[in-house]
N, CA, C and O atoms as a GROMACS GRO file, in nm:
protein
  536
    1UNK      N    1  -4.772   5.722  -0.079
    1UNK     CA    2  -4.711   5.638   0.019
    1UNK      C    3  -4.559   5.644   0.012
    1UNK      O    4  -4.490   5.626   0.112
    2UNK      N    5  -4.511   5.669  -0.103
    2UNK     CA    6  -4.366   5.677  -0.118
    2UNK      C    7  -4.311   5.795  -0.042
    2UNK      O    8  -4.198   5.791   0.007
    3UNK      N    9  -4.390   5.900  -0.032
    3UNK     CA   10  -4.342   6.018   0.039
    3UNK      C   11  -4.343   5.997   0.189
    3UNK      O   12  -4.267   6.062   0.261
    4UNK      N   13  -4.424   5.912   0.236
    4UNK     CA   14  -4.432   5.889   0.379
    4UNK      C   15  -4.318   5.800   0.432
    4UNK      O   16  -4.297   5.788   0.553
    5UNK      N   17  -4.249   5.739   0.340
    5UNK     CA   18  -4.141   5.650   0.382
    5UNK      C   19  -4.030   5.734   0.447
    5UNK      O   20  -3.988   5.835   0.392
    6UNK      N   21  -3.986   5.692   0.562
    6UNK     CA   22  -3.884   5.767   0.635
    6UNK      C   23  -3.748   5.729   0.578
    6UNK      O   24  -3.712   5.612   0.567
    7UNK      N   25  -3.674   5.832   0.544
    7UNK     CA   26  -3.540   5.807   0.492
    7UNK      C   27  -3.447   5.770   0.607
    7UNK      O   28  -3.450   5.829   0.715
    8UNK      N   29  -3.368   5.672   0.581
    8UNK     CA   30  -3.269   5.633   0.681
    8UNK      C   31  -3.156   5.735   0.679
    8UNK      O   32  -3.125   5.793   0.576
    9UNK      N   33  -3.099   5.752   0.791
    9UNK     CA   34  -2.989   5.849   0.800
    9UNK      C   35  -2.872   5.797   0.717
    9UNK      O   36  -2.823   5.686   0.738
   10UNK      N   37  -2.830   5.879   0.625
   10UNK     CA   38  -2.717   5.841   0.541
   10UNK      C   39  -2.588   5.879   0.612
   10UNK      O   40  -2.573   5.993   0.658
   11UNK      N   41  -2.499   5.785   0.622
   11UNK     CA   42  -2.371   5.813   0.685
   11UNK      C   43  -2.262   5.806   0.579
   11UNK      O   44  -2.263   5.718   0.493
   12UNK      N   45  -2.171   5.897   0.586
   12UNK     CA   46  -2.058   5.898   0.493
   12UNK      C   47  -1.948   5.810   0.552
   12UNK      O   48  -1.903   5.833   0.665
   13UNK      N   49  -1.906   5.714   0.479
   13UNK     CA   50  -1.799   5.624   0.523
   13UNK      C   51  -1.684   5.631   0.425
   13UNK      O   52  -1.704   5.639   0.304
   14UNK      N   53  -1.564   5.628   0.479
   14UNK     CA   54  -1.445   5.627   0.395
   14UNK      C   55  -1.382   5.490   0.410
   14UNK      O   56  -1.356   5.443   0.521
   15UNK      N   57  -1.357   5.427   0.298
   15UNK     CA   58  -1.296   5.295   0.299
   15UNK      C   59  -1.144   5.313   0.310
   15UNK      O   60  -1.082   5.365   0.217
   16UNK      N   61  -1.085   5.271   0.420
   16UNK     CA   62  -0.941   5.290   0.441
   16UNK      C   63  -0.860   5.166   0.406
   16UNK      O   64  -0.739   5.162   0.430
   17UNK      N   65  -0.924   5.065   0.352
   17UNK     CA   66  -0.852   4.942   0.317
   17UNK      C   67  -0.739   4.967   0.217
   17UNK      O   68  -0.630   4.916   0.240
   18UNK      N   69  -0.759   5.042   0.108
   18UNK     CA   70  -0.646   5.066   0.018
   18UNK      C   71  -0.532   5.143   0.084
   18UNK      O   72  -0.415   5.117   0.054
   19UNK      N   73  -0.565   5.236   0.173
   19UNK     CA   74  -0.461   5.309   0.242
   19UNK      C   75  -0.380   5.216   0.332
   19UNK      O   76  -0.258   5.228   0.340
   20UNK      N   77  -0.446   5.126   0.400
   20UNK     CA   78  -0.376   5.031   0.487
   20UNK      C   79  -0.286   4.939   0.404
   20UNK      O   80  -0.176   4.904   0.447
   21UNK      N   81  -0.332   4.899   0.287
   21UNK     CA   82  -0.249   4.817   0.198
   21UNK      C   83  -0.120   4.891   0.162
   21UNK      O   84  -0.012   4.832   0.166
   22UNK      N   85  -0.132   5.016   0.128
   22UNK     CA   86  -0.015   5.095   0.090
   22UNK      C   87   0.079   5.111   0.209
   22UNK      O   88   0.201   5.100   0.194
   23UNK      N   89   0.026   5.135   0.326
   23UNK     CA   90   0.110   5.151   0.446
   23UNK      C   91   0.186   5.023   0.475
   23UNK      O   92   0.304   5.028   0.508
   24UNK      N   93   0.120   4.909   0.464
   24UNK     CA   94   0.189   4.782   0.491
   24UNK      C   95   0.294   4.752   0.384
   24UNK      O   96   0.400   4.697   0.416
   25UNK      N   97   0.267   4.785   0.260
   25UNK     CA   98   0.367   4.764   0.154
   25UNK      C   99   0.489   4.853   0.179
   25UNK      O  100   0.602   4.809   0.163
   26UNK      N  101   0.466   4.978   0.219
   26UNK     CA  102   0.578   5.067   0.250
   26UNK      C  103   0.656   5.016   0.370
   26UNK      O  104   0.779   5.024   0.370
   27UNK      N  105   0.589   4.966   0.471
   27UNK     CA  106   0.656   4.912   0.588
   27UNK      C  107   0.746   4.794   0.550
   27UNK      O  108   0.860   4.786   0.595
   28UNK      N  109   0.694   4.706   0.469
   28UNK     CA  110   0.773   4.591   0.423
   28UNK      C  111   0.893   4.639   0.343
   28UNK      O  112   1.003   4.586   0.360
   29UNK      N  113   0.874   4.737   0.256
   29UNK     CA  114   0.984   4.790   0.175
   29UNK      C  115   1.094   4.846   0.265
   29UNK      O  116   1.212   4.816   0.242
   30UNK      N  117   1.059   4.925   0.366
   30UNK     CA  118   1.160   4.984   0.452
   30UNK      C  119   1.230   4.879   0.538
   30UNK      O  120   1.350   4.892   0.565
   31UNK      N  121   1.161   4.777   0.580
   31UNK     CA  122   1.224   4.671   0.658
   31UNK      C  123   1.324   4.594   0.573
   31UNK      O  124   1.433   4.561   0.620
   32UNK      N  125   1.288   4.564   0.450
   32UNK     CA  126   1.374   4.486   0.361
   32UNK      C  127   1.496   4.565   0.319
   32UNK      O  128   1.605   4.508   0.309
   33UNK      N  129   1.482   4.694   0.295
   33UNK     CA  130   1.594   4.774   0.243
   33UNK      C  131   1.683   4.833   0.351
   33UNK      O  132   1.785   4.894   0.319
   34UNK      N  133   1.649   4.816   0.477
   34UNK     CA  134   1.730   4.871   0.585
   34UNK      C  135   1.858   4.790   0.599
   34UNK      O  136   1.854   4.667   0.599
   35UNK      N  137   1.970   4.859   0.610
   35UNK     CA  138   2.096   4.790   0.634
   35UNK      C  139   2.136   4.815   0.778
   35UNK      O  140   2.127   4.927   0.828
   36UNK      N  141   2.180   4.712   0.843
   36UNK     CA  142   2.220   4.720   0.982
   36UNK      C  143   2.371   4.720   0.990
   36UNK      O  144   2.437   4.638   0.925
   37UNK      N  145   2.426   4.808   1.069
   37UNK     CA  146   2.571   4.818   1.083
   37UNK      C  147   2.615   4.732   1.199
   37UNK      O  148   2.565   4.744   1.311
   38UNK      N  149   2.708   4.644   1.171
   38UNK     CA  150   2.765   4.561   1.276
   38UNK      C  151   2.901   4.618   1.312
   38UNK      O  152   2.969   4.677   1.228
   39UNK      N  153   2.939   4.599   1.434
   39UNK     CA  154   3.070   4.642   1.477
   39UNK      C  155   3.141   4.526   1.544
   39UNK      O  156   3.079   4.426   1.579
   40UNK      N  157   3.272   4.542   1.562
   40UNK     CA  158   3.351   4.434   1.620
   40UNK      C  159   3.316   4.409   1.765
   40UNK      O  160   3.336   4.298   1.815
   41UNK      N  161   3.264   4.507   1.835
   41UNK     CA  162   3.220   4.488   1.972
   41UNK      C  163   3.306   4.557   2.076
   41UNK      O  164   3.270   4.557   2.194
   42UNK      N  165   3.418   4.616   2.035
   42UNK     CA  166   3.504   4.687   2.129
   42UNK      C  167   3.550   4.818   2.065
   42UNK      O  168   3.546   4.833   1.943
   43UNK      N  169   3.593   4.910   2.149
   43UNK     CA  170   3.652   5.034   2.099
   43UNK      C  171   3.802   5.013   2.088
   43UNK      O  172   3.866   4.960   2.178
   44UNK      N  173   3.857   5.056   1.975
   44UNK     CA  174   3.999   5.040   1.948
   44UNK      C  175   4.060   5.178   1.936
   44UNK      O  176   4.001   5.266   1.874
   45UNK      N  177   4.176   5.198   1.994
   45UNK     CA  178   4.250   5.323   1.982
   45UNK      C  179   4.320   5.322   1.848
   45UNK      O  180   4.434   5.275   1.837
   46UNK      N  181   4.254   5.374   1.744
   46UNK     CA  182   4.307   5.368   1.608
   46UNK      C  183   4.408   5.479   1.585
   46UNK      O  184   4.393   5.590   1.636
   47UNK      N  185   4.513   5.450   1.507
   47UNK     CA  186   4.611   5.554   1.476
   47UNK      C  187   4.550   5.656   1.380
   47UNK      O  188   4.456   5.626   1.306
   48UNK      N  189   4.606   5.778   1.382
   48UNK     CA  190   4.558   5.882   1.292
   48UNK      C  191   4.619   5.865   1.154
   48UNK      O  192   4.733   5.821   1.139
   49UNK      N  193   4.540   5.900   1.052
   49UNK     CA  194   4.587   5.892   0.915
   49UNK      C  195   4.566   6.026   0.848
   49UNK      O  196   4.457   6.083   0.854
   50UNK      N  197   4.671   6.076   0.783
   50UNK     CA  198   4.662   6.206   0.717
   50UNK      C  199   4.590   6.195   0.583
   50UNK      O  200   4.529   6.292   0.539
   51UNK      N  201   4.597   6.083   0.518
   51UNK     CA  202   4.542   6.066   0.383
   51UNK      C  203   4.425   5.969   0.381
   51UNK      O  204   4.402   5.902   0.280
   52UNK      N  205   4.351   5.959   0.489
   52UNK     CA  206   4.239   5.864   0.497
   52UNK      C  207   4.127   5.904   0.403
   52UNK      O  208   4.099   6.022   0.382
   53UNK      N  209   4.062   5.801   0.346
   53UNK     CA  210   3.948   5.822   0.257
   53UNK      C  211   3.833   5.739   0.307
   53UNK      O  212   3.851   5.636   0.372
   54UNK      N  213   3.713   5.785   0.277
   54UNK     CA  214   3.593   5.711   0.318
   54UNK      C  215   3.583   5.586   0.232
   54UNK      O  216   3.591   5.592   0.110
   55UNK      N  217   3.566   5.474   0.298
   55UNK     CA  218   3.554   5.345   0.229
   55UNK      C  219   3.409   5.303   0.222
   55UNK      O  220   3.326   5.354   0.297
   56UNK      N  221   3.377   5.210   0.131
   56UNK     CA  222   3.238   5.163   0.125
   56UNK      C  223   3.199   5.092   0.253
   56UNK      O  224   3.283   5.038   0.325
   57UNK      N  225   3.071   5.094   0.281
   57UNK     CA  226   3.024   5.032   0.405
   57UNK      C  227   3.041   4.881   0.399
   57UNK      O  228   3.032   4.820   0.292
   58UNK      N  229   3.064   4.824   0.513
   58UNK     CA  230   3.082   4.679   0.522
   58UNK      C  231   3.002   4.629   0.641
   58UNK      O  232   2.964   4.707   0.729
   59UNK      N  233   2.978   4.500   0.643
   59UNK     CA  234   2.904   4.442   0.755
   59UNK      C  235   2.993   4.354   0.842
   59UNK      O  236   2.948   4.303   0.944
   60UNK      N  237   3.118   4.336   0.804
   60UNK     CA  238   3.210   4.254   0.883
   60UNK      C  239   3.324   4.343   0.933
   60UNK      O  240   3.398   4.403   0.855
   61UNK      N  241   3.335   4.351   1.065
   61UNK     CA  242   3.441   4.429   1.128
   61UNK      C  243   3.526   4.334   1.211
   61UNK      O  244   3.475   4.246   1.281
   62UNK      N  245   3.658   4.354   1.203
   62UNK     CA  246   3.752   4.279   1.284
   62UNK      C  247   3.834   4.380   1.362
   62UNK      O  248   3.894   4.470   1.303
   63UNK      N  249   3.835   4.367   1.494
   63UNK     CA  250   3.912   4.459   1.578
   63UNK      C  251   4.028   4.382   1.642
   63UNK      O  252   4.012   4.269   1.688
   64UNK      N  253   4.144   4.447   1.644
   64UNK     CA  254   4.262   4.387   1.705
   64UNK      C  255   4.309   4.482   1.814
   64UNK      O  256   4.342   4.597   1.788
   65UNK      N  257   4.310   4.431   1.936
   65UNK     CA  258   4.352   4.511   2.052
   65UNK      C  259   4.504   4.514   2.063
   65UNK      O  260   4.574   4.438   1.997
   66UNK      N  261   4.552   4.604   2.148
   66UNK     CA  262   4.696   4.617   2.170
   66UNK      C  263   4.757   4.491   2.229
   66UNK      O  264   4.873   4.461   2.205
   67UNK      N  265   4.678   4.416   2.308
   67UNK     CA  266   4.730   4.294   2.370
   67UNK      C  267   4.719   4.172   2.276
   67UNK      O  268   4.754   4.061   2.317
   68UNK      N  269   4.672   4.192   2.154
   68UNK     CA  270   4.667   4.083   2.056
   68UNK      C  271   4.533   4.014   2.045
   68UNK      O  272   4.519   3.922   1.964
   69UNK      N  273   4.434   4.054   2.124
   69UNK     CA  274   4.301   3.993   2.113
   69UNK      C  275   4.237   4.031   1.981
   69UNK      O  276   4.247   4.146   1.936
   70UNK      N  277   4.173   3.934   1.918
   70UNK     CA  278   4.102   3.957   1.792
   70UNK      C  279   3.953   3.944   1.821
   70UNK      O  280   3.908   3.841   1.871
   71UNK      N  281   3.877   4.048   1.788
   71UNK     CA  282   3.734   4.052   1.815
   71UNK      C  283   3.658   4.051   1.684
   71UNK      O  284   3.686   4.128   1.593
   72UNK      N  285   3.561   3.962   1.676
   72UNK     CA  286   3.468   3.956   1.562
   72UNK      C  287   3.330   3.929   1.617
   72UNK      O  288   3.313   3.841   1.702
   73UNK      N  289   3.233   4.001   1.570
   73UNK     CA  290   3.093   3.978   1.608
   73UNK      C  291   3.075   3.979   1.759
   73UNK      O  292   3.004   3.895   1.816
   74UNK      N  293   3.141   4.076   1.824
   74UNK     CA  294   3.131   4.098   1.970
   74UNK      C  295   3.182   3.983   2.055
   74UNK      O  296   3.132   3.960   2.165
   75UNK      N  297   3.281   3.910   2.003
   75UNK     CA  298   3.343   3.804   2.083
   75UNK      C  299   3.488   3.784   2.039
   75UNK      O  300   3.524   3.816   1.926
   76UNK      N  301   3.569   3.731   2.130
   76UNK     CA  302   3.710   3.708   2.102
   76UNK      C  303   3.723   3.578   2.021
   76UNK      O  304   3.659   3.477   2.052
   77UNK      N  305   3.807   3.582   1.916
   77UNK     CA  306   3.833   3.462   1.836
   77UNK      C  307   3.983   3.442   1.823
   77UNK      O  308   4.061   3.537   1.835
   78UNK      N  309   4.023   3.318   1.799
   78UNK     CA  310   4.163   3.287   1.770
   78UNK      C  311   4.193   3.325   1.626
   78UNK      O  312   4.104   3.330   1.542
   79UNK      N  313   4.321   3.351   1.600
   79UNK     CA  314   4.359   3.392   1.464
   79UNK      C  315   4.330   3.279   1.362
   79UNK      O  316   4.305   3.306   1.245
   80UNK      N  317   4.335   3.155   1.408
   80UNK     CA  318   4.308   3.042   1.318
   80UNK      C  319   4.160   3.032   1.281
   80UNK      O  320   4.126   2.973   1.179
   81UNK      N  321   4.073   3.089   1.362
   81UNK     CA  322   3.927   3.080   1.339
   81UNK      C  323   3.871   3.201   1.264
   81UNK      O  324   3.751   3.207   1.238
   82UNK      N  325   3.956   3.297   1.228
   82UNK     CA  326   3.909   3.417   1.158
   82UNK      C  327   3.847   3.380   1.024
   82UNK      O  328   3.740   3.431   0.989
   83UNK      N  329   3.911   3.292   0.950
   83UNK     CA  330   3.861   3.252   0.818
   83UNK      C  331   3.723   3.187   0.827
   83UNK      O  332   3.634   3.219   0.749
   84UNK      N  333   3.705   3.097   0.922
   84UNK     CA  334   3.575   3.029   0.938
   84UNK      C  335   3.467   3.128   0.980
   84UNK      O  336   3.353   3.118   0.934
   85UNK      N  337   3.501   3.222   1.068
   85UNK     CA  338   3.404   3.323   1.111
   85UNK      C  339   3.365   3.416   0.997
   85UNK      O  340   3.250   3.457   0.988
   86UNK      N  341   3.460   3.449   0.910
   86UNK     CA  342   3.428   3.532   0.795
   86UNK      C  343   3.330   3.460   0.703
   86UNK      O  344   3.234   3.520   0.655
   87UNK      N  345   3.355   3.333   0.678
   87UNK     CA  346   3.263   3.257   0.592
   87UNK      C  347   3.123   3.250   0.653
   87UNK      O  348   3.024   3.260   0.581
   88UNK      N  349   3.115   3.234   0.784
   88UNK     CA  350   2.983   3.230   0.850
   88UNK      C  351   2.913   3.365   0.840
   88UNK      O  352   2.794   3.372   0.810
   89UNK      N  353   2.986   3.473   0.866
   89UNK     CA  354   2.926   3.606   0.861
   89UNK      C  355   2.886   3.646   0.719
   89UNK      O  356   2.786   3.715   0.699
   90UNK      N  357   2.964   3.603   0.621
   90UNK     CA  358   2.928   3.634   0.481
   90UNK      C  359   2.807   3.554   0.437
   90UNK      O  360   2.734   3.599   0.349
   91UNK      N  361   2.784   3.438   0.496
   91UNK     CA  362   2.663   3.361   0.464
   91UNK      C  363   2.539   3.434   0.517
   91UNK      O  364   2.433   3.430   0.455
   92UNK      N  365   2.554   3.502   0.632
   92UNK     CA  366   2.443   3.576   0.690
   92UNK      C  367   2.414   3.704   0.613
   92UNK      O  368   2.299   3.737   0.586
   93UNK      N  369   2.520   3.777   0.577
   93UNK     CA  370   2.503   3.902   0.502
   93UNK      C  371   2.622   3.918   0.407
   93UNK      O  372   2.731   3.956   0.450
   94UNK      N  373   2.601   3.890   0.279
   94UNK     CA  374   2.711   3.895   0.182
   94UNK      C  375   2.771   4.036   0.171
   94UNK      O  376   2.699   4.135   0.168
   95UNK      N  377   2.903   4.041   0.165
   95UNK     CA  378   2.976   4.167   0.148
   95UNK      C  379   3.108   4.138   0.080
   95UNK      O  380   3.160   4.027   0.086
   96UNK      N  381   3.163   4.240   0.016
   96UNK     CA  382   3.293   4.227  -0.049
   96UNK      C  383   3.404   4.297   0.029
   96UNK      O  384   3.522   4.283  -0.003
   97UNK      N  385   3.365   4.372   0.132
   97UNK     CA  386   3.461   4.452   0.207
   97UNK      C  387   3.462   4.410   0.353
   97UNK      O  388   3.357   4.392   0.415
   98UNK      N  389   3.582   4.397   0.406
   98UNK     CA  390   3.599   4.367   0.548
   98UNK      C  391   3.684   4.478   0.607
   98UNK      O  392   3.790   4.512   0.553
   99UNK      N  393   3.640   4.535   0.716
   99UNK     CA  394   3.713   4.644   0.780
   99UNK      C  395   3.789   4.591   0.900
   99UNK      O  396   3.733   4.528   0.989
  100UNK      N  397   3.920   4.617   0.900
  100UNK     CA  398   4.007   4.577   1.010
  100UNK      C  399   4.038   4.702   1.092
  100UNK      O  400   4.092   4.799   1.039
  101UNK      N  401   4.004   4.698   1.220
  101UNK     CA  402   4.032   4.808   1.312
  101UNK      C  403   4.141   4.761   1.407
  101UNK      O  404   4.113   4.689   1.502
  102UNK      N  405   4.264   4.803   1.381
  102UNK     CA  406   4.376   4.760   1.465
  102UNK      C  407   4.418   4.874   1.556
  102UNK      O  408   4.430   4.989   1.512
  103UNK      N  409   4.440   4.841   1.683
  103UNK     CA  410   4.490   4.939   1.778
  103UNK      C  411   4.629   4.983   1.732
  103UNK      O  412   4.703   4.904   1.673
  104UNK      N  413   4.664   5.110   1.761
  104UNK     CA  414   4.794   5.158   1.716
  104UNK      C  415   4.909   5.089   1.787
  104UNK      O  416   5.023   5.095   1.740
  105UNK      N  417   4.882   5.022   1.899
  105UNK     CA  418   4.985   4.948   1.972
  105UNK      C  419   4.984   4.799   1.937
  105UNK      O  420   5.063   4.723   1.992
  106UNK      N  421   4.896   4.755   1.847
  106UNK     CA  422   4.888   4.613   1.810
  106UNK      C  423   5.013   4.573   1.732
  106UNK      O  424   5.071   4.653   1.658
  107UNK      N  425   5.053   4.449   1.751
  107UNK     CA  426   5.172   4.400   1.683
  107UNK      C  427   5.142   4.377   1.535
  107UNK      O  428   5.036   4.328   1.497
  108UNK      N  429   5.238   4.414   1.453
  108UNK     CA  430   5.223   4.405   1.308
  108UNK      C  431   5.201   4.260   1.263
  108UNK      O  432   5.127   4.235   1.168
  109UNK      N  433   5.266   4.167   1.330
  109UNK     CA  434   5.254   4.027   1.291
  109UNK      C  435   5.112   3.973   1.306
  109UNK      O  436   5.065   3.897   1.221
  110UNK      N  437   5.043   4.013   1.412
  110UNK     CA  438   4.906   3.967   1.432
  110UNK      C  439   4.814   4.026   1.326
  110UNK      O  440   4.726   3.957   1.274
  111UNK      N  441   4.835   4.154   1.294
  111UNK     CA  442   4.754   4.216   1.189
  111UNK      C  443   4.774   4.144   1.056
  111UNK      O  444   4.678   4.121   0.983
  112UNK      N  445   4.897   4.108   1.025
  112UNK     CA  446   4.925   4.037   0.899
  112UNK      C  447   4.863   3.897   0.900
  112UNK      O  448   4.814   3.851   0.797
  113UNK      N  449   4.866   3.828   1.014
  113UNK     CA  450   4.803   3.696   1.022
  113UNK      C  451   4.652   3.707   0.999
  113UNK      O  452   4.594   3.622   0.931
  114UNK      N  453   4.590   3.810   1.055
  114UNK     CA  454   4.446   3.830   1.034
  114UNK      C  455   4.418   3.857   0.887
  114UNK      O  456   4.324   3.802   0.830
  115UNK      N  457   4.501   3.940   0.825
  115UNK     CA  458   4.481   3.970   0.683
  115UNK      C  459   4.502   3.845   0.597
  115UNK      O  460   4.432   3.827   0.497
  116UNK      N  461   4.596   3.759   0.634
  116UNK     CA  462   4.615   3.633   0.563
  116UNK      C  463   4.492   3.543   0.577
  116UNK      O  464   4.451   3.479   0.480
  117UNK      N  465   4.433   3.539   0.695
  117UNK     CA  466   4.312   3.459   0.716
  117UNK      C  467   4.195   3.512   0.634
  117UNK      O  468   4.113   3.435   0.584
  118UNK      N  469   4.186   3.645   0.621
  118UNK     CA  470   4.080   3.705   0.539
  118UNK      C  471   4.097   3.662   0.394
  118UNK      O  472   3.999   3.624   0.329
  119UNK      N  473   4.218   3.669   0.344
  119UNK     CA  474   4.243   3.628   0.205
  119UNK      C  475   4.225   3.478   0.188
  119UNK      O  476   4.188   3.432   0.079
  120UNK      N  477   4.250   3.399   0.293
  120UNK     CA  478   4.227   3.254   0.284
  120UNK      C  479   4.078   3.224   0.274
  120UNK      O  480   4.039   3.127   0.209
  121UNK      N  481   3.996   3.306   0.336
  121UNK     CA  482   3.850   3.287   0.328
  121UNK      C  483   3.802   3.313   0.186
  121UNK      O  484   3.720   3.237   0.134
  122UNK      N  485   3.851   3.420   0.124
  122UNK     CA  486   3.813   3.453  -0.014
  122UNK      C  487   3.914   3.555  -0.067
  122UNK      O  488   3.920   3.667  -0.017
  123UNK      N  489   3.994   3.517  -0.167
  123UNK     CA  490   4.096   3.609  -0.219
  123UNK      C  491   4.039   3.736  -0.282
  123UNK      O  492   4.112   3.834  -0.299
  124UNK      N  493   3.912   3.737  -0.317
  124UNK     CA  494   3.855   3.855  -0.382
  124UNK      C  495   3.804   3.960  -0.283
  124UNK      O  496   3.758   4.066  -0.323
  125UNK      N  497   3.812   3.930  -0.154
  125UNK     CA  498   3.766   4.025  -0.053
  125UNK      C  499   3.855   4.148  -0.049
  125UNK      O  500   3.976   4.139  -0.066
  126UNK      N  501   3.793   4.263  -0.025
  126UNK     CA  502   3.865   4.388  -0.011
  126UNK      C  503   3.886   4.413   0.138
  126UNK      O  504   3.791   4.413   0.216
  127UNK      N  505   4.012   4.434   0.176
  127UNK     CA  506   4.045   4.461   0.315
  127UNK      C  507   4.065   4.610   0.331
  127UNK      O  508   4.145   4.671   0.260
  128UNK      N  509   3.993   4.668   0.423
  128UNK     CA  510   4.004   4.812   0.451
  128UNK      C  511   4.052   4.830   0.593
  128UNK      O  512   3.994   4.775   0.687
  129UNK      N  513   4.158   4.906   0.609
  129UNK     CA  514   4.215   4.932   0.741
  129UNK      C  515   4.154   5.063   0.791
  129UNK      O  516   4.165   5.166   0.725
  130UNK      N  517   4.089   5.058   0.908
  130UNK     CA  518   4.025   5.176   0.963
  130UNK      C  519   4.125   5.256   1.045
  130UNK      O  520   4.198   5.200   1.127
  131UNK      N  521   4.126   5.386   1.022
  131UNK     CA  522   4.211   5.477   1.099
  131UNK      C  523   4.136   5.605   1.126
  131UNK      O  524   4.037   5.636   1.060
  132UNK      N  525   4.183   5.679   1.224
  132UNK     CA  526   4.122   5.808   1.257
  132UNK      C  527   4.172   5.912   1.160
  132UNK      O  528   4.291   5.914   1.127
  133UNK      N  529   4.084   5.999   1.114
  133UNK     CA  530   4.123   6.109   1.028
  133UNK      C  531   4.154   6.230   1.114
  133UNK      O  532   4.097   6.247   1.222
  134UNK      N  533   4.244   6.314   1.065
  134UNK     CA  534   4.282   6.434   1.139
  134UNK      C  535   4.181   6.543   1.120
  134UNK      O  536   4.196   6.652   1.175
   0.00000   0.00000   0.00000
């Protein structure tokens, strides 16, 4: 009687649960480790520099136009509000470097006021002036 028993069709199944676990862990890893580059929000006509060096990446950019407008986080800010905006942006994504992109026609006094506001926010911040390389 045992021989008369009909064998059920055996199907080969592959358990993909461990593979899906690994894929989701890798996805989470890549999302967490991705760094997003922020820009000031405008294009600045930067002066050329003969001795420019590559600086470490930063997440805070400040652009100063030739007419004196100061741009941070894709909006115009007053020079008095630069310090408060830096503190807010550093709370969102901590960084030690701030990049200042000043137009070659920007007034020196406005650039110095912005740099003073950066140091008022935190004296340990590194200020990097962006320029075009030849």
